mmCIF file of C-alpha atoms and ligand atoms in Angstrom:
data_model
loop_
_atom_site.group_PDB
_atom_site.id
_atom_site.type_symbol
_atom_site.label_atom_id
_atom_site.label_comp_id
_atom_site.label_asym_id
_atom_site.label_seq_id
_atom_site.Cartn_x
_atom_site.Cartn_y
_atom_site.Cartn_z
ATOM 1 C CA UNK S 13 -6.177 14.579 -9.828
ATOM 2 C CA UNK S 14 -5.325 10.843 -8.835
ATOM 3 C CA UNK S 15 -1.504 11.902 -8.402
ATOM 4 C CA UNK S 16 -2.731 14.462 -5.535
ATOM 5 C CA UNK S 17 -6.172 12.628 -3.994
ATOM 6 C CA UNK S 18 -4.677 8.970 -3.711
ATOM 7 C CA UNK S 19 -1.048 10.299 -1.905
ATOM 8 C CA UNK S 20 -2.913 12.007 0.620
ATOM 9 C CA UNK S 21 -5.824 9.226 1.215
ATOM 10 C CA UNK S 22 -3.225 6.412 1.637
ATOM 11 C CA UNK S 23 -1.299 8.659 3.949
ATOM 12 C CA UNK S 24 -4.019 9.985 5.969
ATOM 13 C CA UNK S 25 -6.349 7.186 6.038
ATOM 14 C CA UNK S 26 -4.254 3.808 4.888
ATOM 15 C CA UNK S 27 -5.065 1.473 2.194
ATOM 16 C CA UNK S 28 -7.775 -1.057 3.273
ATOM 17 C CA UNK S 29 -8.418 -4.325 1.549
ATOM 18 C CA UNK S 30 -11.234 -6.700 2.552
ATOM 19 C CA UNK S 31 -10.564 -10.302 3.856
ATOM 20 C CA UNK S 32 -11.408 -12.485 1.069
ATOM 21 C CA UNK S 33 -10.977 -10.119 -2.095
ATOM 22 C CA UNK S 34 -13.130 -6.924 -2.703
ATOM 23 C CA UNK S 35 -16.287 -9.014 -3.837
ATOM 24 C CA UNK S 36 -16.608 -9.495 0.299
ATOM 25 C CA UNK S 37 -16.958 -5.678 0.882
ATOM 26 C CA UNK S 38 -19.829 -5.967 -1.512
ATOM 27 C CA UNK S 39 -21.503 -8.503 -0.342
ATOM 28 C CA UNK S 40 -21.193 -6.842 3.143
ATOM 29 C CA UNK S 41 -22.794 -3.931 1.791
ATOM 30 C CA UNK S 42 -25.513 -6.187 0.443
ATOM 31 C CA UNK S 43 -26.663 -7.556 4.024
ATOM 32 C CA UNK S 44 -26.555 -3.908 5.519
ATOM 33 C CA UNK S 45 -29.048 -2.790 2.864
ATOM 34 C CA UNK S 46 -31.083 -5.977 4.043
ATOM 35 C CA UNK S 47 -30.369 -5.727 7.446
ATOM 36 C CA UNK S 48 -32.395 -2.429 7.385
ATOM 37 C CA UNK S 49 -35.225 -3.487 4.897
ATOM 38 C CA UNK S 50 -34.004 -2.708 1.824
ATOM 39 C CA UNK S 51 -34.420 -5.287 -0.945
ATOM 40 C CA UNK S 52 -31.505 -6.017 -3.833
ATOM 41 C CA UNK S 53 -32.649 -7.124 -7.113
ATOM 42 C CA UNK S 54 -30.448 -8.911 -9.449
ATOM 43 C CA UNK S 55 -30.514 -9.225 -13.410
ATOM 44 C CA UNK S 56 -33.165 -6.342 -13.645
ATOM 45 C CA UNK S 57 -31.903 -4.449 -16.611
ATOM 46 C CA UNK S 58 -33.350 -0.365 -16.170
ATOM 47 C CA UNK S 59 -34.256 0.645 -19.627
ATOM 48 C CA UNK S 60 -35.631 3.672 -18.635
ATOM 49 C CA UNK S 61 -36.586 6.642 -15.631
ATOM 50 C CA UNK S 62 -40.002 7.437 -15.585
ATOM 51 C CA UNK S 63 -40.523 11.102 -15.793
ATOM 52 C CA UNK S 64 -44.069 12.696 -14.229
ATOM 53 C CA UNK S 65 -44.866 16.532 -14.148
ATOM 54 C CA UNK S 66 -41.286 17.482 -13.841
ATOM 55 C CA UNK S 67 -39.793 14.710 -11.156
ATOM 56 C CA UNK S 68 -38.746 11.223 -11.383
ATOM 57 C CA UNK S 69 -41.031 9.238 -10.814
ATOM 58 C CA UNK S 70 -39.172 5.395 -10.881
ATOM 59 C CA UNK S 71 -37.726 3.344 -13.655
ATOM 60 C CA UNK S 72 -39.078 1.007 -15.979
ATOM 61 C CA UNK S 73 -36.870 -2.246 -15.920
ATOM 62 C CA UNK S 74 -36.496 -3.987 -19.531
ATOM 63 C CA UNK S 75 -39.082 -6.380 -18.916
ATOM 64 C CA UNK S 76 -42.003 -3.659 -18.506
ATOM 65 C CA UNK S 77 -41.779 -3.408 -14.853
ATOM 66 C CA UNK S 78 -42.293 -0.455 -13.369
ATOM 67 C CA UNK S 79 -41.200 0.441 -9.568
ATOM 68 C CA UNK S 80 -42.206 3.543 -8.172
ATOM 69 C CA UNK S 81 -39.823 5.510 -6.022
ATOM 70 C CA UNK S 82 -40.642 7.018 -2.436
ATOM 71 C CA UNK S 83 -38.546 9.764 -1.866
ATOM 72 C CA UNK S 84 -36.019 9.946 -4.986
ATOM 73 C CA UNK S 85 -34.160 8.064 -8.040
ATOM 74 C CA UNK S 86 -30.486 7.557 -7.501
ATOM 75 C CA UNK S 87 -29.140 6.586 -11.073
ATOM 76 C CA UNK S 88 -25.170 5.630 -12.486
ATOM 77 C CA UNK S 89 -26.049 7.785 -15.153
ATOM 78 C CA UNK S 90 -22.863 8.573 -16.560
ATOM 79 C CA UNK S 91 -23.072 11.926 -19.189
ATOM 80 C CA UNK S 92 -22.790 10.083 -22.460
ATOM 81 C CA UNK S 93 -25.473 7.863 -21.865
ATOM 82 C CA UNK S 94 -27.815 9.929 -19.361
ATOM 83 C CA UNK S 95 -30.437 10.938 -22.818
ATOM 84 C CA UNK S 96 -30.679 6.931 -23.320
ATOM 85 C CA UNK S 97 -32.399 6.736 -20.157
ATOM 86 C CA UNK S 98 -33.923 10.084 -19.262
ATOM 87 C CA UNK S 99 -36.529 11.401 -21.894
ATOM 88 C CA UNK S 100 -36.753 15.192 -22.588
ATOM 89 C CA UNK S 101 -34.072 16.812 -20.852
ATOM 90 C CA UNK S 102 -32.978 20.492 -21.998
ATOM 91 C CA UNK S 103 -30.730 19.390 -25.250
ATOM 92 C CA UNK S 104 -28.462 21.786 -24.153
ATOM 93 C CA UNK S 105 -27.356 19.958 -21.345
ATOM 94 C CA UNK S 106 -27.460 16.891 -23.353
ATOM 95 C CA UNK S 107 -25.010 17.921 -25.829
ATOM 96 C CA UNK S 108 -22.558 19.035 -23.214
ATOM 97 C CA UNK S 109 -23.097 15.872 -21.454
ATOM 98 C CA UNK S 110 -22.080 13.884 -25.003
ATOM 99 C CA UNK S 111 -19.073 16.393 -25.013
ATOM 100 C CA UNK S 112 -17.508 15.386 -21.848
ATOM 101 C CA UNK S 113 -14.137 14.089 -22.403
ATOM 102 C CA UNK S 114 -13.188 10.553 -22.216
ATOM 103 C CA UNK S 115 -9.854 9.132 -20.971
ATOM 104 C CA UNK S 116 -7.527 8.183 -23.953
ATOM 105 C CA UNK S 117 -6.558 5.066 -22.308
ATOM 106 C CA UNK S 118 -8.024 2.248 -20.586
ATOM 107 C CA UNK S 119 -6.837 -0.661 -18.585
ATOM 108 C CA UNK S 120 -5.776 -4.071 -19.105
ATOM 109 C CA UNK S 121 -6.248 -6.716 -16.642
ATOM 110 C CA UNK S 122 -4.412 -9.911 -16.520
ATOM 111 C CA UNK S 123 -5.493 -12.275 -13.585
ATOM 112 C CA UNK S 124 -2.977 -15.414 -12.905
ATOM 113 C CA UNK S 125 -3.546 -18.483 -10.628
ATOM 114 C CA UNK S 126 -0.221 -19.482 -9.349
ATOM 115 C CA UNK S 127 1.307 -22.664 -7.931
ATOM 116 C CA UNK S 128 3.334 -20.694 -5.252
ATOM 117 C CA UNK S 129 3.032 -17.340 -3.998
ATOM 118 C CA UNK S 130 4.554 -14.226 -6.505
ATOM 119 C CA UNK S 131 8.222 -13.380 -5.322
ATOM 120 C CA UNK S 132 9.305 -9.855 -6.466
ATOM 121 C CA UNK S 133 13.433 -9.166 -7.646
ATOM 122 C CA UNK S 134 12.949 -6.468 -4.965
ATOM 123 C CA UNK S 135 12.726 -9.167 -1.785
ATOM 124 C CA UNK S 136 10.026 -10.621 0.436
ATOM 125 C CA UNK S 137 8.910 -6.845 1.963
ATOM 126 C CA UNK S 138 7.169 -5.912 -0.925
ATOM 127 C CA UNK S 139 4.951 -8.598 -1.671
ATOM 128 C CA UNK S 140 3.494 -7.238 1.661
ATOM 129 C CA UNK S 141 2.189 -3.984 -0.020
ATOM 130 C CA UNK S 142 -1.523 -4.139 -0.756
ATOM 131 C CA UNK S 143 -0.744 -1.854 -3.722
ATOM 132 C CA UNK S 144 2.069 -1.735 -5.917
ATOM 133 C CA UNK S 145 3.016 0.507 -8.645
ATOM 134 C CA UNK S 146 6.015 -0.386 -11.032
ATOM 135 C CA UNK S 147 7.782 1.534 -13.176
ATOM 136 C CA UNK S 148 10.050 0.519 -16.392
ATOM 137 C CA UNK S 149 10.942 4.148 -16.756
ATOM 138 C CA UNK S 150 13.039 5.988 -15.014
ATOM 139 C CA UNK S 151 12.374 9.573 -16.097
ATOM 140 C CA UNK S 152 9.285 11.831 -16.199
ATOM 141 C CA UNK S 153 9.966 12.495 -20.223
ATOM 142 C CA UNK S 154 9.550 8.934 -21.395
ATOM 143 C CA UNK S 155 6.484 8.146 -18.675
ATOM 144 C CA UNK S 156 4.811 11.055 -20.883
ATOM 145 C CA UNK S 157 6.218 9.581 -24.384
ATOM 146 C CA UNK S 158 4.504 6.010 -23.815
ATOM 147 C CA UNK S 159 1.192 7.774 -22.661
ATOM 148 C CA UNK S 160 1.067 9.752 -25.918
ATOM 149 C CA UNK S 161 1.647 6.348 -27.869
ATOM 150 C CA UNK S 162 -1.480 5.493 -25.656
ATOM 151 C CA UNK S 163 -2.712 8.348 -27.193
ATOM 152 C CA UNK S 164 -2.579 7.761 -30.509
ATOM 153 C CA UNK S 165 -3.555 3.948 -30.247
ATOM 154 C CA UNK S 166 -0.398 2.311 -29.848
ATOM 155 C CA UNK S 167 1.353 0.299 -28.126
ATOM 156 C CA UNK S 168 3.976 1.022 -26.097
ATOM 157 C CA UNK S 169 7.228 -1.858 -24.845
ATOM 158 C CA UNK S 170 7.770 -0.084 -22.170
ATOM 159 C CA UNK S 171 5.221 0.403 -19.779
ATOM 160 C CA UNK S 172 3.276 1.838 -16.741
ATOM 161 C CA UNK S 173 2.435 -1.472 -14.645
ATOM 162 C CA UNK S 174 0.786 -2.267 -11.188
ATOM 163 C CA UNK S 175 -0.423 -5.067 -9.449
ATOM 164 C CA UNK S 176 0.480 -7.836 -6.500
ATOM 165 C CA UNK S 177 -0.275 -10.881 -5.277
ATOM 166 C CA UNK S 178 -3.098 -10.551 -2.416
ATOM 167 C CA UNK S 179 -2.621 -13.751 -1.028
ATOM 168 C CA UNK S 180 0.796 -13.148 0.571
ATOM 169 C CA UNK S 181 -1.429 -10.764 3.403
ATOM 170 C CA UNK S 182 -4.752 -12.707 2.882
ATOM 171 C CA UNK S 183 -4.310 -16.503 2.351
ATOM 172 C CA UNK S 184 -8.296 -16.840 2.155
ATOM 173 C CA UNK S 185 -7.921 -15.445 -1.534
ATOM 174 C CA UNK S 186 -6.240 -18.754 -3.209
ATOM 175 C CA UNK S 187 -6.837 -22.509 -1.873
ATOM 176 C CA UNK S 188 -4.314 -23.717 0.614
ATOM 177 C CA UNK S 189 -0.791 -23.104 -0.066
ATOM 178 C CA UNK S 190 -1.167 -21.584 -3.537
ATOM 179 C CA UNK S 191 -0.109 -17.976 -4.716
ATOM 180 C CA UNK S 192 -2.418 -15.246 -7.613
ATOM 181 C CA UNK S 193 -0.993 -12.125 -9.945
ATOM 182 C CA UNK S 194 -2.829 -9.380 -11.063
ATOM 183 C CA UNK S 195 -1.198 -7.402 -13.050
ATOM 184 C CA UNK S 196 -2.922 -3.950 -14.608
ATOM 185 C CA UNK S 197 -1.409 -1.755 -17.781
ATOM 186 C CA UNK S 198 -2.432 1.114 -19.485
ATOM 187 C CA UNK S 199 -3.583 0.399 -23.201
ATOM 188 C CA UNK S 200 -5.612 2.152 -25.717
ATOM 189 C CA UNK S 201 -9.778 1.484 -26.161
ATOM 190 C CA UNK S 202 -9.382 2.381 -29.847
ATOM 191 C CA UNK S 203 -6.297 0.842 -31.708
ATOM 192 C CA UNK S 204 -4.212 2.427 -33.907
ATOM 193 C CA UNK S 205 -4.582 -0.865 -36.158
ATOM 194 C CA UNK S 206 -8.162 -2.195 -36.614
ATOM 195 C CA UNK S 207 -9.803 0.017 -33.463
ATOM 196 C CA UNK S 208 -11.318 -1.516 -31.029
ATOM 197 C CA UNK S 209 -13.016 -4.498 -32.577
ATOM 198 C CA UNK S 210 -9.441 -5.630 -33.118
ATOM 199 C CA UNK S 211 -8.684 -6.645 -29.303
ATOM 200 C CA UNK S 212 -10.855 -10.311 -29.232
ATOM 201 C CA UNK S 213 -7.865 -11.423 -31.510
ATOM 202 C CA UNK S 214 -5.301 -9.247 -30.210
ATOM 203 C CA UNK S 215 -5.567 -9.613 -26.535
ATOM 204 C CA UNK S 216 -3.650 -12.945 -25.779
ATOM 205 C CA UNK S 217 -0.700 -11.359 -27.682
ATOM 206 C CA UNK S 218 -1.009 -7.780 -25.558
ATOM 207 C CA UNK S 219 -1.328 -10.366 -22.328
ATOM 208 C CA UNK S 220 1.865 -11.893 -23.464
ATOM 209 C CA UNK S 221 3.769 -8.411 -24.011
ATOM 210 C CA UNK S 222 2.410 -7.505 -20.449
ATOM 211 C CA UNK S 223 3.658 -10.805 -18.853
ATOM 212 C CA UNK S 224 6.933 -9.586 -19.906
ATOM 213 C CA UNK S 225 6.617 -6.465 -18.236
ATOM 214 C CA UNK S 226 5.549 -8.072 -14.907
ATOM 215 C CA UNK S 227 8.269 -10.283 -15.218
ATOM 216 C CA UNK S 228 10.783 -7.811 -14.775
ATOM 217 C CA UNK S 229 9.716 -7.517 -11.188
ATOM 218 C CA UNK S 230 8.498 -10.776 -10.587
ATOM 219 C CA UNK S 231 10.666 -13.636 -10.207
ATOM 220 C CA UNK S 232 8.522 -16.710 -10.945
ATOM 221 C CA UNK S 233 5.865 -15.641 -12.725
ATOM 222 C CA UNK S 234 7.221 -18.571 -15.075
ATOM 223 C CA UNK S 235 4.695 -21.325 -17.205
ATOM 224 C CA UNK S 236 6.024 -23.805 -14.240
ATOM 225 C CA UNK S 237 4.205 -21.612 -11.842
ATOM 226 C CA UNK S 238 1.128 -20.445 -13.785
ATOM 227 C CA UNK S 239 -1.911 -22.416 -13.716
ATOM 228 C CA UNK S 240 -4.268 -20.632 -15.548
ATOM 229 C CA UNK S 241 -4.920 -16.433 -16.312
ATOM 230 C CA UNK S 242 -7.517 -14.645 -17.087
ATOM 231 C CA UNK S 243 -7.542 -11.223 -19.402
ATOM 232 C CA UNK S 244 -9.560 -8.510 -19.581
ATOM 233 C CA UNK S 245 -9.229 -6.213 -22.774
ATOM 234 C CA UNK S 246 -10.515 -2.030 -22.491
ATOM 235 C CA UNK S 247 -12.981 -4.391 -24.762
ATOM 236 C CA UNK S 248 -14.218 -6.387 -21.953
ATOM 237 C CA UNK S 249 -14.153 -3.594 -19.240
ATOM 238 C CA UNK S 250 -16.864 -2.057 -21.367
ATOM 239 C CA UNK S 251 -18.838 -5.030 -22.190
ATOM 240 C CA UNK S 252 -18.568 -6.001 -17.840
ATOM 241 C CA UNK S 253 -20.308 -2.006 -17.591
ATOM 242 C CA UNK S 254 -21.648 -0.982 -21.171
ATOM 243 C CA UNK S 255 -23.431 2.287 -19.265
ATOM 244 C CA UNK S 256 -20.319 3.171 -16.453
ATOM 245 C CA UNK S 257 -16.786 2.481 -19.018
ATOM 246 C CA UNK S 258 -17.775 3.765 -22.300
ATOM 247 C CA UNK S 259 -14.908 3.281 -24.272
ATOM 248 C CA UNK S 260 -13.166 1.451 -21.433
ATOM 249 C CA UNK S 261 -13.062 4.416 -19.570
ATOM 250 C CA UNK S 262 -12.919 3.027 -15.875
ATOM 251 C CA UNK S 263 -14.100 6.170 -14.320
ATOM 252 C CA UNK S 264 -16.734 6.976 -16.768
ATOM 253 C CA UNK S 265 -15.139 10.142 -17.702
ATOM 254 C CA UNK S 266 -11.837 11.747 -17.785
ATOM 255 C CA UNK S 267 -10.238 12.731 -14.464
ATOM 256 C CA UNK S 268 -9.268 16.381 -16.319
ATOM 257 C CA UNK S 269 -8.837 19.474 -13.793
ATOM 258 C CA UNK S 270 -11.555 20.898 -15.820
ATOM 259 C CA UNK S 271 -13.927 17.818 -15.483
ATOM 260 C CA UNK S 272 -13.418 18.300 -11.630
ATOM 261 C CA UNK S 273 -15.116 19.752 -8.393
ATOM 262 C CA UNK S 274 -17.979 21.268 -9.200
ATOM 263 C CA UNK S 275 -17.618 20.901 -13.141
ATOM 264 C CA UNK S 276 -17.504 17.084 -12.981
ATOM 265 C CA UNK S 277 -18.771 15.884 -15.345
ATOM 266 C CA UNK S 278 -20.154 19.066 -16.887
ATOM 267 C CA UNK S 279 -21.273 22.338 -15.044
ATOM 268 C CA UNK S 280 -24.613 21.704 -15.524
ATOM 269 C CA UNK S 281 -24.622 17.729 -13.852
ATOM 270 C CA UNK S 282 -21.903 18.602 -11.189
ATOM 271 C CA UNK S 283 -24.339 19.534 -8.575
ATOM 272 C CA UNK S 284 -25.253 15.679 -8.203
ATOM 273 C CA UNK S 285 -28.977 16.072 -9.652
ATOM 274 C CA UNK S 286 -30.461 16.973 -13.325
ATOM 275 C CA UNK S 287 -31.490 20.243 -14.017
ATOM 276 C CA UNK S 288 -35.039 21.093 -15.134
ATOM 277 C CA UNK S 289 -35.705 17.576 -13.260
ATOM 278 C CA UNK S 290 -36.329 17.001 -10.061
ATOM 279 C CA UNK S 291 -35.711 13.679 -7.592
ATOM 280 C CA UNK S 292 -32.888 12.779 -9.701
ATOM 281 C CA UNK S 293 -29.918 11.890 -8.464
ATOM 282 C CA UNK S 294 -26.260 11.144 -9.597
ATOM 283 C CA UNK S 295 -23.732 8.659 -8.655
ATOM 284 C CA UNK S 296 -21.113 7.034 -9.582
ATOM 285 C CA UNK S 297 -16.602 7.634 -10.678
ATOM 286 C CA UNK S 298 -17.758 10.153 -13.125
ATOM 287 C CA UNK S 299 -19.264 12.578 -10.231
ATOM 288 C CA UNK S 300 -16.917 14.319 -8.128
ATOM 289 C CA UNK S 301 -14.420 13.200 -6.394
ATOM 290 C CA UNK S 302 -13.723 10.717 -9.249
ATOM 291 C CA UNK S 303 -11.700 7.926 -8.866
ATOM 292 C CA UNK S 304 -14.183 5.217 -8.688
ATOM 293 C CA UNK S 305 -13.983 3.217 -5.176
ATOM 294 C CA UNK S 306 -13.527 6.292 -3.161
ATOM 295 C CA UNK S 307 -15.934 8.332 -2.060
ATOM 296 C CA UNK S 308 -17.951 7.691 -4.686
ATOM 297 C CA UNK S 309 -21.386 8.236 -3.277
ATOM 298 C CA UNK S 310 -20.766 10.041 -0.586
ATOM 299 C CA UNK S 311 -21.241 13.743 -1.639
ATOM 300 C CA UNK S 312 -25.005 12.173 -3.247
ATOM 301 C CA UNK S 313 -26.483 11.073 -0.098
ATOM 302 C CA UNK S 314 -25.427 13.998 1.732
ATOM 303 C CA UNK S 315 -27.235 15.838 -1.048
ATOM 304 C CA UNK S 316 -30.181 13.958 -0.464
ATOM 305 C CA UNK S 317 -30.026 13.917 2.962
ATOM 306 C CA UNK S 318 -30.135 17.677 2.880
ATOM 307 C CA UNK S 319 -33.018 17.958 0.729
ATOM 308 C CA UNK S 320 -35.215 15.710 2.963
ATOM 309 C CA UNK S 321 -34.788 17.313 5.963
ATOM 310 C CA UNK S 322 -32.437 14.101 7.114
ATOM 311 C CA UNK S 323 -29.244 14.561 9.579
ATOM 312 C CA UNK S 324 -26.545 13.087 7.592
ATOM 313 C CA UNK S 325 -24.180 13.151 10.419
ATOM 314 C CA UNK S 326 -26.137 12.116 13.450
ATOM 315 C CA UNK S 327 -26.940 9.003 11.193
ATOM 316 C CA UNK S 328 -24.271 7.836 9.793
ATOM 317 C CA UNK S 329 -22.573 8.489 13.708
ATOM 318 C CA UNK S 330 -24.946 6.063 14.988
ATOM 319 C CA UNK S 331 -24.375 3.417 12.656
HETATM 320 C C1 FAD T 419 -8.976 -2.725 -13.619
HETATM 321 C C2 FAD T 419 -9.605 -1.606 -12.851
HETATM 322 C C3 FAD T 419 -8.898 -1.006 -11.812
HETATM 323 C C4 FAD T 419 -9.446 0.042 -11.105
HETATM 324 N N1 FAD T 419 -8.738 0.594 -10.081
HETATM 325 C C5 FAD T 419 -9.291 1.568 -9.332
HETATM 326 C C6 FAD T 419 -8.608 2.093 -8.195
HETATM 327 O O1 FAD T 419 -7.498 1.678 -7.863
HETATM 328 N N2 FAD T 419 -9.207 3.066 -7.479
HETATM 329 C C7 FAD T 419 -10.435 3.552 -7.810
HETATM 330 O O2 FAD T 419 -10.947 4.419 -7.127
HETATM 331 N N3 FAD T 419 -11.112 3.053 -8.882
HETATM 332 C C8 FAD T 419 -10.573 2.095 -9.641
HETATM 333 N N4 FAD T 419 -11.254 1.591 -10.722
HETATM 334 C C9 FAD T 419 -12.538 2.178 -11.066
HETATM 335 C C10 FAD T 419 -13.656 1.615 -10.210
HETATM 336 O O3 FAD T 419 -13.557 0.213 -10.139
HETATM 337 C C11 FAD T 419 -15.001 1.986 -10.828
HETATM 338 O O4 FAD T 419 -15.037 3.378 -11.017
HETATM 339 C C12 FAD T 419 -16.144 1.571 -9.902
HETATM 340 O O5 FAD T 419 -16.180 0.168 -9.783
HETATM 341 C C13 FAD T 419 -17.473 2.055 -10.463
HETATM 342 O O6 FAD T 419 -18.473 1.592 -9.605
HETATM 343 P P1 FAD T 419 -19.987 1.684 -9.997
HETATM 344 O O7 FAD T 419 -20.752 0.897 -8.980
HETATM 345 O O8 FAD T 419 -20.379 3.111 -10.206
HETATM 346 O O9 FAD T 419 -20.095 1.015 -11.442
HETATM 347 P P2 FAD T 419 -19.821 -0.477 -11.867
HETATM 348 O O10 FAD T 419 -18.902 -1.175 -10.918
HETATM 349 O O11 FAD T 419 -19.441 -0.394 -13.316
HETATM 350 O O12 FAD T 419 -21.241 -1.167 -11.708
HETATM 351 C C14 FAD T 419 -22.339 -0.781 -12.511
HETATM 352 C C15 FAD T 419 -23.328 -1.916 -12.448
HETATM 353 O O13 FAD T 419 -24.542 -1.505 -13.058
HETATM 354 C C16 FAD T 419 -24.998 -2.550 -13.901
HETATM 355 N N5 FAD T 419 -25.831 -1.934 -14.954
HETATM 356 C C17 FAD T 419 -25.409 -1.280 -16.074
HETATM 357 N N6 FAD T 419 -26.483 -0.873 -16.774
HETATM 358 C C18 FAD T 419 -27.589 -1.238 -16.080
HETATM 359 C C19 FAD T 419 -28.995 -1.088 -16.312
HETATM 360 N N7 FAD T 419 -29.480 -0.453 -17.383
HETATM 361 N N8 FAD T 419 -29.843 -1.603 -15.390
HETATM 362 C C20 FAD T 419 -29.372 -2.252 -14.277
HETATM 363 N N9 FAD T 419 -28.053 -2.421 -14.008
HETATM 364 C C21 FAD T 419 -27.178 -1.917 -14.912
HETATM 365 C C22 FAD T 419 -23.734 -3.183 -14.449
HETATM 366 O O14 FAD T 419 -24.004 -4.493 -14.874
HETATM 367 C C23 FAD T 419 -22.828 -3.154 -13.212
HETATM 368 O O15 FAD T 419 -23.047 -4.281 -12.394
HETATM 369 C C24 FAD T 419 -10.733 0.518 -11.444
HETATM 370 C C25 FAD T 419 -11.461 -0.097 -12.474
HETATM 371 C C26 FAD T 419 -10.889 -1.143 -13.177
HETATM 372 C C27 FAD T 419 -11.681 -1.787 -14.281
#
């Protein structure tokens, strides 16, 4: 689904990146919410939604309190975990919601200060790409063998690897003069050897093997230049979002053709509400379209929008 969605985004609508890193467009998003009256609040853990005659009603936040909602509950209630917040749905859609298929690969993320900027083998041109995708293979038949290693828990030498150095477009990412990698692979949640529990102690060796990788398209990605990196195990992507990457999966479920459109993530949840509940409302990668960061809650408020009477178009027109 990515292969076909992502071509024709980038070419239709370019690749945007926000000055400063992506925590900016966040924090943008924050004041707009503000700016109209809305009111963010941090470190409040949901434990549940509260469920009256049929509707939601709110959610009760871990420490006991309860906030009533207006007009509707918009929850990243991913299928696996929806029961764990929402008491006495129809098991039925439950169980199919526990069924939905999980990637059988996650990500890992290795995050590298550098003295100077990253210089690629290829020349100075393509340092300027906001995204880059590298590949160690050269034909379709072993791209397909090292993603059923990934498969089966193992790990592959060759590998799948993207990443760049934002700083060469957007200085304000790195103090004055210096250079940043981040590099992403594909790797397996559950390990062949010792599952996933294993990748605390495994992790600095799998960010070593992946430094190699990177290496053989960046030039100085060499201990002179590195200050300091950060890794992220499939480990740590679920412990960042234990409810959205179960099992490391970074867009909550599988992006199958059959966990797509309307079935996405099951038949039953793809029309972006619960049924046999009503107010409800889902958002988030494992709703169509997927992905994650694009157009993930789009299709929702239009949905919502709809079913208060609300012009989606003439407001979101008029800023
Ligand atoms: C390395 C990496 C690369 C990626 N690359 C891409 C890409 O190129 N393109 C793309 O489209 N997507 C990509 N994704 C996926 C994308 O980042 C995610 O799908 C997206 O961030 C999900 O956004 P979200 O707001 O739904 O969930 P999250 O960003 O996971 O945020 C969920 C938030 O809810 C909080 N939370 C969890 N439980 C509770 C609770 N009970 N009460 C209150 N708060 C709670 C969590 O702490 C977290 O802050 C990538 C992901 C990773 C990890």
């Amino acid at each position: 689904m990515g292969v076909y969605a992502f071509v024709g985004i980038m070419h239709s609508h370019g690749v945007s990146q926000p000055v400063g890193g992506s925590g900016k467009l966040s924090e943008s998003l924050a004041r707009c919410v503000e700016h109209y009256g809305g009111e963010i609040r941090c470190n409040s853990e949901v434990r549940k939604v509260m469920v009256s005659d049929g509707r939601a009603a709110g959610v009760e936040l871990s420490d006991g309190e309860r906030i009533l909602a207006r007009d509707a509950v918009i929850g990243a209630l991913p299928p696996h975990v929806i029961s764990r917040f929402v008491e006495g749905l129809d098991p039925g859609v439950v169980q199919r919601a526990e069924r939905a298929s999980l990637a059988p690969f996650s990500l890992f993320v290795s995050h590298y200060d550098l003295r100077n900027k990253a210089q690629f083998h290829a020349g100075p041109d393509v340092g300027r790409a906001t995204m880059l995708t590298m590949m160690s293979c050269d034909r379709l038949s072993d791209m397909l063998d090292d993603f059923d290693e990934l498969r089966r828990g193992r790990v592959s030498k060759r590998r799948l690897v993207a990443g760049g150095d934002e700083s060469i477009k957007d200085p304000t990412c790195v103090p004055a003069g210096k250079g940043m990698f981040h590099g992403m692979t594909f790797a397996p949640y559950t390990l062949a050897e010792g599952g996933a529990a294993r990748w605390d102690e495994y992790k600095e060796e799998f960010g070593d093997l992946s430094l190699q990788a990177y290496r053989t398209f960046v030039k100085n990605l060499t201990p002179d230049n590195i200050i300091a990196r950060t890794l992220c195990s499939p480990l740590d992507l679920e412990r960042s979002s234990p409810n959205s990457m179960v099992k490391g999966d970074v867009h909550g479920v599988a992006p199958y053709f059959y966990q797509n459109f309307a079935h996405r993530p099951t038949p039953d949840l793809g029309r972006l509400s619960v049924p046999g509940l009503d107010n409800l409302y889902l958002v988030g990668p494992f709703m169509h379209p997927g992905g994650g960061v694009f157009g993930a809650g789009r299709g929702t408020a239009i949905k919502i929008f709809d079913d208060l009477g609300m012009d989606f178009e003439r407001v979101t027109r008029n800023g």
